[in-house]
């Protein structure tokens, strides 16, 4: 199977979107699942949220971060990835919740926001509110890539107030929880805000599903690198998650595990930069 790139566009100066042919993943995808990309033979496995599955292709929003995401950014439409594996993970139930809020502040969270709101909105009785946070005007995604069209209410916010409401989704969430009845919250993106959101929703006794992004090495439950503690019990984010009840997550442990491979990632990026200098 050739996993050809059929679309590649910038979302802003740091994130890009790609559509890739992956029929087996597209056919079985449900919001809350993710895919694993292996760009080249013997390359590392990188987990990616799926923004949508349509026909034979899946859409992913990718941040230019380290070696693999930057290298992939040099590829073009027509190039093919070595493997796309999935769908991985166990999605939360897609059902009637009532008034649902999805909050996101980072590339993976925005992808999940779109995917989840698109599906939950099709279920009778759900009223969908999306809150999407961006640092400033220059980093907002193009309108067609926002969750606006899949939400009953859409709140765009920037931390500097340059567009939309001023503040982070946490500020808007606080207001919503005080003013309205909210039946279920979902959220994805940066991990420290997800910890704060979990504490906030707990105070108001509102359930929250959060994406607990962890470093995944094999993403098949064999290596244990993505372990998280839920109510004191060990779970694997790649198999049991990555969405978990935020009120039960051991956030301190999850945050400290994220820093585990920092040195190795820096070395990989340095080697890649050296290689690129030789090419130029
Ligand atoms: C369930 C899940 C969904 C994700 N969805 C997205 C998404 O939609 N868009 C996106 O841009 N990124 C997403 N990520 C993170 C993405 O996997 C990493 O950004 C990517 O692996 C970076 O690789 P790199 O070589 O470019 O950078 P590196 O230099 O290798 O890493 C940069 C940072 O990315 C994270 N990271 C690196 N390797 C992994 C790994 N194997 N597993 C998890 N995190 C890693 C770490 O925080 C690390 O410090 C997701 C991660 C998980 C676990
Ligand atoms: S990534 Fe290895 S067990 Fe989850």
mmCIF file of C-alpha atoms in Angstrom, residues 91-222:
data_model
loop_
_atom_site.group_PDB
_atom_site.id
_atom_site.type_symbol
_atom_site.label_atom_id
_atom_site.label_comp_id
_atom_site.label_asym_id
_atom_site.label_seq_id
_atom_site.Cartn_x
_atom_site.Cartn_y
_atom_site.Cartn_z
ATOM 1 C CA UNK A 91 -12.171 6.273 21.965
ATOM 2 C CA UNK A 92 -14.559 7.564 24.629
ATOM 3 C CA UNK A 93 -18.253 6.785 24.058
ATOM 4 C CA UNK A 94 -19.916 8.767 21.273
ATOM 5 C CA UNK A 95 -23.421 9.258 22.662
ATOM 6 C CA UNK A 96 -25.963 11.821 23.800
ATOM 7 C CA UNK A 97 -24.375 13.887 26.578
ATOM 8 C CA UNK A 98 -26.447 17.094 26.412
ATOM 9 C CA UNK A 99 -24.387 20.282 26.400
ATOM 10 C CA UNK A 100 -20.842 19.310 25.446
ATOM 11 C CA UNK A 101 -17.787 21.571 25.423
ATOM 12 C CA UNK A 102 -14.591 20.681 23.575
ATOM 13 C CA UNK A 103 -11.596 22.869 24.490
ATOM 14 C CA UNK A 104 -8.243 22.853 22.707
ATOM 15 C CA UNK A 105 -5.068 24.911 22.620
ATOM 16 C CA UNK A 106 -2.549 22.959 20.531
ATOM 17 C CA UNK A 107 -2.300 21.267 17.141
ATOM 18 C CA UNK A 108 -3.319 17.770 18.324
ATOM 19 C CA UNK A 109 -6.141 19.198 20.454
ATOM 20 C CA UNK A 110 -7.490 21.230 17.544
ATOM 21 C CA UNK A 111 -7.530 18.095 15.353
ATOM 22 C CA UNK A 112 -9.426 16.198 18.055
ATOM 23 C CA UNK A 113 -11.787 19.128 18.640
ATOM 24 C CA UNK A 114 -12.857 19.072 14.973
ATOM 25 C CA UNK A 115 -13.168 15.283 14.844
ATOM 26 C CA UNK A 116 -15.101 14.907 18.095
ATOM 27 C CA UNK A 117 -17.478 17.848 17.543
ATOM 28 C CA UNK A 118 -18.235 16.681 13.984
ATOM 29 C CA UNK A 119 -19.416 13.291 15.285
ATOM 30 C CA UNK A 120 -21.024 14.320 18.579
ATOM 31 C CA UNK A 121 -22.988 17.026 16.746
ATOM 32 C CA UNK A 122 -24.675 14.351 14.622
ATOM 33 C CA UNK A 123 -26.194 12.776 17.745
ATOM 34 C CA UNK A 124 -29.637 14.128 18.566
ATOM 35 C CA UNK A 125 -29.755 15.970 21.896
ATOM 36 C CA UNK A 126 -26.144 17.146 21.914
ATOM 37 C CA UNK A 127 -25.451 20.882 21.895
ATOM 38 C CA UNK A 128 -21.824 21.432 20.877
ATOM 39 C CA UNK A 129 -19.649 24.296 22.118
ATOM 40 C CA UNK A 130 -16.055 24.516 20.860
ATOM 41 C CA UNK A 131 -13.438 26.710 22.454
ATOM 42 C CA UNK A 132 -10.209 27.041 20.490
ATOM 43 C CA UNK A 133 -7.273 28.910 22.030
ATOM 44 C CA UNK A 134 -4.348 30.306 20.082
ATOM 45 C CA UNK A 135 -1.418 32.376 21.370
ATOM 46 C CA UNK A 136 -2.109 35.279 18.968
ATOM 47 C CA UNK A 137 -3.639 36.332 15.646
ATOM 48 C CA UNK A 138 -0.699 35.105 13.552
ATOM 49 C CA UNK A 139 -1.098 31.523 14.805
ATOM 50 C CA UNK A 140 -4.845 31.056 14.189
ATOM 51 C CA UNK A 141 -5.737 28.354 11.652
ATOM 52 C CA UNK A 142 -7.546 29.164 8.395
ATOM 53 C CA UNK A 143 -11.326 29.354 8.951
ATOM 54 C CA UNK A 144 -12.044 26.078 7.101
ATOM 55 C CA UNK A 145 -9.751 24.230 9.556
ATOM 56 C CA UNK A 146 -11.450 25.567 12.689
ATOM 57 C CA UNK A 147 -14.227 23.773 14.578
ATOM 58 C CA UNK A 148 -16.705 26.561 13.749
ATOM 59 C CA UNK A 149 -18.671 24.653 11.101
ATOM 60 C CA UNK A 150 -19.085 21.574 13.337
ATOM 61 C CA UNK A 151 -20.221 23.445 16.474
ATOM 62 C CA UNK A 152 -23.482 25.014 17.616
ATOM 63 C CA UNK A 153 -21.463 27.682 19.411
ATOM 64 C CA UNK A 154 -17.863 28.535 18.605
ATOM 65 C CA UNK A 155 -15.551 30.584 20.819
ATOM 66 C CA UNK A 156 -12.207 31.664 19.410
ATOM 67 C CA UNK A 157 -9.757 33.106 21.908
ATOM 68 C CA UNK A 158 -6.231 34.452 21.785
ATOM 69 C CA UNK A 159 -4.016 34.860 24.795
ATOM 70 C CA UNK A 160 -3.060 38.415 23.775
ATOM 71 C CA UNK A 161 -6.622 39.338 22.728
ATOM 72 C CA UNK A 162 -5.553 40.137 19.141
ATOM 73 C CA UNK A 163 -8.570 38.195 17.782
ATOM 74 C CA UNK A 164 -11.689 36.827 19.479
ATOM 75 C CA UNK A 165 -12.016 36.683 23.250
ATOM 76 C CA UNK A 166 -8.913 37.541 25.273
ATOM 77 C CA UNK A 167 -7.528 34.680 27.318
ATOM 78 C CA UNK A 168 -6.985 30.943 27.307
ATOM 79 C CA UNK A 169 -9.740 28.308 27.111
ATOM 80 C CA UNK A 170 -9.385 27.905 30.882
ATOM 81 C CA UNK A 171 -10.672 31.467 31.401
ATOM 82 C CA UNK A 172 -13.671 30.886 29.106
ATOM 83 C CA UNK A 173 -14.365 27.495 30.730
ATOM 84 C CA UNK A 174 -14.484 29.110 34.156
ATOM 85 C CA UNK A 175 -17.171 31.542 32.903
ATOM 86 C CA UNK A 176 -19.203 28.818 31.179
ATOM 87 C CA UNK A 177 -19.156 26.603 34.264
ATOM 88 C CA UNK A 178 -20.350 29.478 36.417
ATOM 89 C CA UNK A 179 -23.089 30.633 34.061
ATOM 90 C CA UNK A 180 -24.500 27.528 32.382
ATOM 91 C CA UNK A 181 -25.285 23.891 32.767
ATOM 92 C CA UNK A 182 -22.526 21.862 31.084
ATOM 93 C CA UNK A 183 -22.990 18.084 30.937
ATOM 94 C CA UNK A 184 -19.642 16.927 29.560
ATOM 95 C CA UNK A 185 -16.270 18.475 28.744
ATOM 96 C CA UNK A 186 -13.665 17.054 26.360
ATOM 97 C CA UNK A 187 -10.242 18.609 25.918
ATOM 98 C CA UNK A 188 -6.956 18.084 24.157
ATOM 99 C CA UNK A 189 -3.688 19.900 23.630
ATOM 100 C CA UNK A 190 -1.083 21.093 26.136
ATOM 101 C CA UNK A 191 -0.818 18.825 29.184
ATOM 102 C CA UNK A 192 -0.416 21.411 32.003
ATOM 103 C CA UNK A 193 -3.673 23.221 31.008
ATOM 104 C CA UNK A 194 -5.431 19.833 30.915
ATOM 105 C CA UNK A 195 -4.395 19.297 34.530
ATOM 106 C CA UNK A 196 -5.828 22.727 35.446
ATOM 107 C CA UNK A 197 -9.017 22.027 33.468
ATOM 108 C CA UNK A 198 -9.446 18.749 35.330
ATOM 109 C CA UNK A 199 -9.129 20.545 38.673
ATOM 110 C CA UNK A 200 -11.583 23.232 37.539
ATOM 111 C CA UNK A 201 -14.267 20.841 36.247
ATOM 112 C CA UNK A 202 -13.937 18.724 39.399
ATOM 113 C CA UNK A 203 -14.873 21.777 41.485
ATOM 114 C CA UNK A 204 -18.089 22.102 39.448
ATOM 115 C CA UNK A 205 -18.674 18.346 39.401
ATOM 116 C CA UNK A 206 -18.659 18.238 35.578
ATOM 117 C CA UNK A 207 -17.087 15.157 33.936
ATOM 118 C CA UNK A 208 -14.099 15.689 31.614
ATOM 119 C CA UNK A 209 -12.316 13.470 29.107
ATOM 120 C CA UNK A 210 -8.741 14.637 28.470
ATOM 121 C CA UNK A 211 -6.179 13.434 25.951
ATOM 122 C CA UNK A 212 -3.196 12.304 27.996
ATOM 123 C CA UNK A 213 -0.462 12.551 25.380
ATOM 124 C CA UNK A 214 2.532 10.480 26.413
ATOM 125 C CA UNK A 215 5.736 9.417 24.641
ATOM 126 C CA UNK A 216 4.855 6.347 22.591
ATOM 127 C CA UNK A 217 7.649 4.096 21.363
ATOM 128 C CA UNK A 218 5.813 1.104 19.843
ATOM 129 C CA UNK A 219 2.195 2.333 20.338
ATOM 130 C CA UNK A 220 1.022 -1.282 20.585
ATOM 131 C CA UNK A 221 1.139 -1.873 24.329
ATOM 132 C CA UNK A 222 4.501 -3.705 24.350
#
